[in-house]
mmCIF file of C-alpha atoms in Angstrom:
data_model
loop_
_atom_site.group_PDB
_atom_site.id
_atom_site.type_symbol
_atom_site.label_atom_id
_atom_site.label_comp_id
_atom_site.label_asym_id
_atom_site.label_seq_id
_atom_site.Cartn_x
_atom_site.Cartn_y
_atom_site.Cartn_z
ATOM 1 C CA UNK A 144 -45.293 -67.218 -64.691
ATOM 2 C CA UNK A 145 -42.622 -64.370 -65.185
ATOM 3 C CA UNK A 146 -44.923 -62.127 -66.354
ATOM 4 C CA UNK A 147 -47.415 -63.090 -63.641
ATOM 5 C CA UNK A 148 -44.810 -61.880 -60.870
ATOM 6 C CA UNK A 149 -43.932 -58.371 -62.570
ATOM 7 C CA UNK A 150 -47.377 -57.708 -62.767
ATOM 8 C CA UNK A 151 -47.352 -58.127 -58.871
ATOM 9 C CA UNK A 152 -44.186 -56.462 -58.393
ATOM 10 C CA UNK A 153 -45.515 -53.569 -60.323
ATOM 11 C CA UNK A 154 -49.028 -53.622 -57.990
ATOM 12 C CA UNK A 155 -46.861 -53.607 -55.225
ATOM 13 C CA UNK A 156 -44.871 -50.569 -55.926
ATOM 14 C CA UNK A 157 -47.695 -48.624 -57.295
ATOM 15 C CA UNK A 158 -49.842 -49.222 -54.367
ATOM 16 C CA UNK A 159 -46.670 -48.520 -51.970
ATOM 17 C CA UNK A 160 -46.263 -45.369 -53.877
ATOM 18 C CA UNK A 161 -50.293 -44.741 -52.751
ATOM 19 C CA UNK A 162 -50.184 -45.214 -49.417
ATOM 20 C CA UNK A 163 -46.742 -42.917 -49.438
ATOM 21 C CA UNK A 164 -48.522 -39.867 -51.241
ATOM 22 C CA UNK A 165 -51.794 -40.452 -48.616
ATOM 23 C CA UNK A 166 -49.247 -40.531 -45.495
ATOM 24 C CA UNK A 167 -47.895 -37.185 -46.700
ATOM 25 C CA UNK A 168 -50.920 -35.783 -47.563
ATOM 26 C CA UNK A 169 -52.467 -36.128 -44.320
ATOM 27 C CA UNK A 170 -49.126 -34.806 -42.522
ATOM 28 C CA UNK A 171 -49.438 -31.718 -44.029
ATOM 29 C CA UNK A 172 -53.295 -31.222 -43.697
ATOM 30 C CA UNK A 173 -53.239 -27.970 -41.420
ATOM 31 C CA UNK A 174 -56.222 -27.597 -39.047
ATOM 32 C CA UNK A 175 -58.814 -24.384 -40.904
ATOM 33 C CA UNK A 176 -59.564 -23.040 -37.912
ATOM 34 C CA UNK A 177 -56.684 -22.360 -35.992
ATOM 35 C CA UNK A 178 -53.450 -20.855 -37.719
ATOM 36 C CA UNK A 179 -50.731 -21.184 -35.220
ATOM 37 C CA UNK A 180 -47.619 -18.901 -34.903
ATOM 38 C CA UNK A 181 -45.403 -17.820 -32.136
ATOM 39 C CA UNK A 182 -44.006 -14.238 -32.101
ATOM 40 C CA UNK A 183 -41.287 -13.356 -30.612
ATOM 41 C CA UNK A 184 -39.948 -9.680 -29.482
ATOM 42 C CA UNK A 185 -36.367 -8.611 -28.125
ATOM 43 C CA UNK A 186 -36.967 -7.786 -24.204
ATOM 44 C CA UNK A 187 -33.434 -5.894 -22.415
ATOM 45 C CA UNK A 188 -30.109 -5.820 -23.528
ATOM 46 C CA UNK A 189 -27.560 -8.186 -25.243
ATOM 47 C CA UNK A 190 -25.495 -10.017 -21.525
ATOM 48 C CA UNK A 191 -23.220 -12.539 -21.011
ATOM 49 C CA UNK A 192 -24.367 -15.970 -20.493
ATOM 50 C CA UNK A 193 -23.703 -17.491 -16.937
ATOM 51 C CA UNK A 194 -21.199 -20.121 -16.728
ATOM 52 C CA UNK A 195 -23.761 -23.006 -16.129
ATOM 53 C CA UNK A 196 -25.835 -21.983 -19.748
ATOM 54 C CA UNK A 197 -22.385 -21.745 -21.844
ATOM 55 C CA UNK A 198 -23.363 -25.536 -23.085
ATOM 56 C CA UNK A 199 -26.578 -23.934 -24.394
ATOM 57 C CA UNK A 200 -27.269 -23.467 -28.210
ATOM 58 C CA UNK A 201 -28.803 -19.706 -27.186
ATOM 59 C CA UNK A 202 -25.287 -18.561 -25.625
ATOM 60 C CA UNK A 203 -23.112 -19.947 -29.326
ATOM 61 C CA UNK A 204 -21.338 -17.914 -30.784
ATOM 62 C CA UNK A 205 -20.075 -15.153 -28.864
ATOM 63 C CA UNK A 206 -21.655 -16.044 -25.370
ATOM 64 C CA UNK A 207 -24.067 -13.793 -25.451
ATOM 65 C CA UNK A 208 -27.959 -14.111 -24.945
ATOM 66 C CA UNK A 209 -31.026 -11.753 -25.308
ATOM 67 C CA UNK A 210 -34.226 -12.308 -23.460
ATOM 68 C CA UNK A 211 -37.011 -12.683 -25.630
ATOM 69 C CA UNK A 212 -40.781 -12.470 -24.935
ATOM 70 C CA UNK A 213 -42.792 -14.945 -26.878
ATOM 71 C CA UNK A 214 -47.008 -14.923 -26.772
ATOM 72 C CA UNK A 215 -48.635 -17.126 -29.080
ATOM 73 C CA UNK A 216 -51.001 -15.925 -31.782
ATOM 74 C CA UNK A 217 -53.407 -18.388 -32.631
ATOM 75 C CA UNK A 218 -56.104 -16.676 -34.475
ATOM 76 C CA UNK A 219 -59.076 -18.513 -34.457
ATOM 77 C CA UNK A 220 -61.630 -18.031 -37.873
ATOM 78 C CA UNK A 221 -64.297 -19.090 -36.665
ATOM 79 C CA UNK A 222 -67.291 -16.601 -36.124
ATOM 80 C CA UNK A 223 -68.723 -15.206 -33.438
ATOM 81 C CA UNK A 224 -72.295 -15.743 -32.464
ATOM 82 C CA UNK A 225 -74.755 -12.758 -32.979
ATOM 83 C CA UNK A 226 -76.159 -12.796 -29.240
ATOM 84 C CA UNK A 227 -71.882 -11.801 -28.431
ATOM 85 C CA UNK A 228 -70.796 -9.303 -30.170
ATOM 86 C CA UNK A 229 -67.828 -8.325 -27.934
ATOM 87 C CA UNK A 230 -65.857 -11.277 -26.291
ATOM 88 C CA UNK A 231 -65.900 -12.090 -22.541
ATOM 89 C CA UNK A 232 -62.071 -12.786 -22.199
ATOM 90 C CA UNK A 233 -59.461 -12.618 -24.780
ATOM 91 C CA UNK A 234 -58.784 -15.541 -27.036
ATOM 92 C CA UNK A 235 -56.663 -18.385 -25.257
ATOM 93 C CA UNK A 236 -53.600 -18.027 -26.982
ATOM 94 C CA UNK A 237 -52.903 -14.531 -26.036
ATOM 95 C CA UNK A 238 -53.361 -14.200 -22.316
ATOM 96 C CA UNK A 239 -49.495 -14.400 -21.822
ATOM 97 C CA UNK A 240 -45.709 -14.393 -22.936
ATOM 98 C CA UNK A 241 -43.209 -16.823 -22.665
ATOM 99 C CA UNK A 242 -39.562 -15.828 -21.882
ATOM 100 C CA UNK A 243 -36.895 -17.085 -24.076
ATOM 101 C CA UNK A 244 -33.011 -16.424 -24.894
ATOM 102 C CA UNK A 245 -31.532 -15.746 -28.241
ATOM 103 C CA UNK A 246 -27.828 -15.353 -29.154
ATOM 104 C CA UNK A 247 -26.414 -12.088 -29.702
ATOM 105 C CA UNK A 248 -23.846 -10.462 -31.281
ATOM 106 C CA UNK A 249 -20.801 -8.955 -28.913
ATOM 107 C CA UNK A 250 -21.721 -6.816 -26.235
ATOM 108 C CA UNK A 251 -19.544 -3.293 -26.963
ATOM 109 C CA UNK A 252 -19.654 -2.506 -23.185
ATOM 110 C CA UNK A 253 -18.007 -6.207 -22.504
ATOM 111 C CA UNK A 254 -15.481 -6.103 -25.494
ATOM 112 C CA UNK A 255 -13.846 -2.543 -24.803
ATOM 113 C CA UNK A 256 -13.404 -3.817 -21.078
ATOM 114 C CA UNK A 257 -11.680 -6.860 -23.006
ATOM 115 C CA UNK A 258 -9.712 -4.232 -24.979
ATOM 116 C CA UNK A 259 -8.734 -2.508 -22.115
ATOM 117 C CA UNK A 260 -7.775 -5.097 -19.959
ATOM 118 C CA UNK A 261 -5.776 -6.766 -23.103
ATOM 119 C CA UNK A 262 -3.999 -3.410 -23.320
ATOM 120 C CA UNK A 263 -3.220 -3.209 -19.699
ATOM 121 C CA UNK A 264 -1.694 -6.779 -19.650
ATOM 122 C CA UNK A 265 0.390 -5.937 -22.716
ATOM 123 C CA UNK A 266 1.776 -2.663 -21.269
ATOM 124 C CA UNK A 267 2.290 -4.391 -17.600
ATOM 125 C CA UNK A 268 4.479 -6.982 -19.740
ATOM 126 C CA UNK A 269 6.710 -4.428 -21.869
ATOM 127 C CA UNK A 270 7.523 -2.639 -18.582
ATOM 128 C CA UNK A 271 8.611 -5.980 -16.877
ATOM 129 C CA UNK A 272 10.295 -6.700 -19.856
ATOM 130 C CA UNK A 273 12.241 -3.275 -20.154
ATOM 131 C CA UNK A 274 13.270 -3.428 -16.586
ATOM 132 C CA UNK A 275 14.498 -6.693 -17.003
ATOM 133 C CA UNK A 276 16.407 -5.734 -19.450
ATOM 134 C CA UNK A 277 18.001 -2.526 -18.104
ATOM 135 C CA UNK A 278 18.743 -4.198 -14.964
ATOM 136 C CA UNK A 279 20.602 -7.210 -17.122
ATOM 137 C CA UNK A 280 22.184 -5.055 -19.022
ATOM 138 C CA UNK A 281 23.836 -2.468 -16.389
ATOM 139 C CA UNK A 282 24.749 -5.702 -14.441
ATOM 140 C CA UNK A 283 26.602 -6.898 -17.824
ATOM 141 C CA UNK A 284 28.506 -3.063 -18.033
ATOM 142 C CA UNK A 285 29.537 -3.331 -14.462
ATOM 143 C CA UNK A 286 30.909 -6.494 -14.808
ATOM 144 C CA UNK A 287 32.283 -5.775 -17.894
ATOM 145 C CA UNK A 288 34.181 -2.689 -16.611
ATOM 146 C CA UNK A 289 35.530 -5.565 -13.267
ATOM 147 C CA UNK A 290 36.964 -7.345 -16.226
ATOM 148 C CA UNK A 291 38.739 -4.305 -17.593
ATOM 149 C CA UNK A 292 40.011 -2.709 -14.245
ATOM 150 C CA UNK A 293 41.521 -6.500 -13.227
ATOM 151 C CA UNK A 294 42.988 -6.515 -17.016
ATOM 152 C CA UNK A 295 44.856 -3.188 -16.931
ATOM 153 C CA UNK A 296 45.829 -3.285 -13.333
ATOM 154 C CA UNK A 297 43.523 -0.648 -11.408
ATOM 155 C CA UNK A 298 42.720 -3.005 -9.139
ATOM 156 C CA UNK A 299 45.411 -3.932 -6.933
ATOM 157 C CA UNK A 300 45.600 -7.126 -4.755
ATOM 158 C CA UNK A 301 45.816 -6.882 -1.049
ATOM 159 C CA UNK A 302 49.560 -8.718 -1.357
#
């Protein structure tokens, strides 16, 4: 009886294993006479993404995008008839292009405004800063020099 059931068990498995190598065969069998492909092409200049499309995968890392255009290339192999030796219209994959967005690097233009602005900010703050500081510190000297005058008697009550 035991050796009844391992022969099933084993049946089982092998014939699971079967239908697994037939299920991938058949998801990889690629159609002979059409090989598909998409090509893409930069079209314009790296931008900045728009504040609604920052979510998108296309404006990660940087925010950045560059339009693409995509046509597809299916290249049929079959033959052509002898009666047409020239076709009447192109094939159907390449009558037109499909705009898309890919991420880009940083745009130069965008990141020495950055720099610039950055530089501004800083130099705004250091002269805030400076006057600040000159202003508190003159205010300290004159009432230091109060203190001094009231100390050695130059200023004289109104007694």
């Amino acid at each position: 009886m035991l050796h009844t059931t391992a022969a099933n068990t084993v049946m089982k498995l092998i014939f699971f294993m079967l239908l697994c190598v037939v299920n991938i065969i058949q998801a990889q069998h690629v159609d002979p006479s059409q090989n598909r492909s998409v090509t893409c092409r930069p079209f314009g200049a790296c931008e900045p993404c728009p504040l609604d499309a920052l979510h998108e995968p296309f404006c990660h890392p940087f925010g950045n995008r560059q339009l693409m255009h995509c046509s597809n290339t299916t290249i049929p192999t079959t033959t052509r008839p002898p009666d047409e030796p020239y076709p009447i219209s192109p094939p159907p994959g390449a009558l037109g292009e499909t705009p898309a967005w890919q991420p880009c690097g940083r745009v130069p233009a965008q990141e020495r405004a950055d720099f610039y602005e950055f530089v501004a900010c800083n130099l705004f703050f250091a002269a805030v800063a400076i006057a600040v500081s000159l202003f508190r510190s003159r205010r300290i000297e004159a009432h230091q020099a109060r203190r001094l005058a009231v100390r050695i008697g130059l200023v004289r009550g109104g007694g």
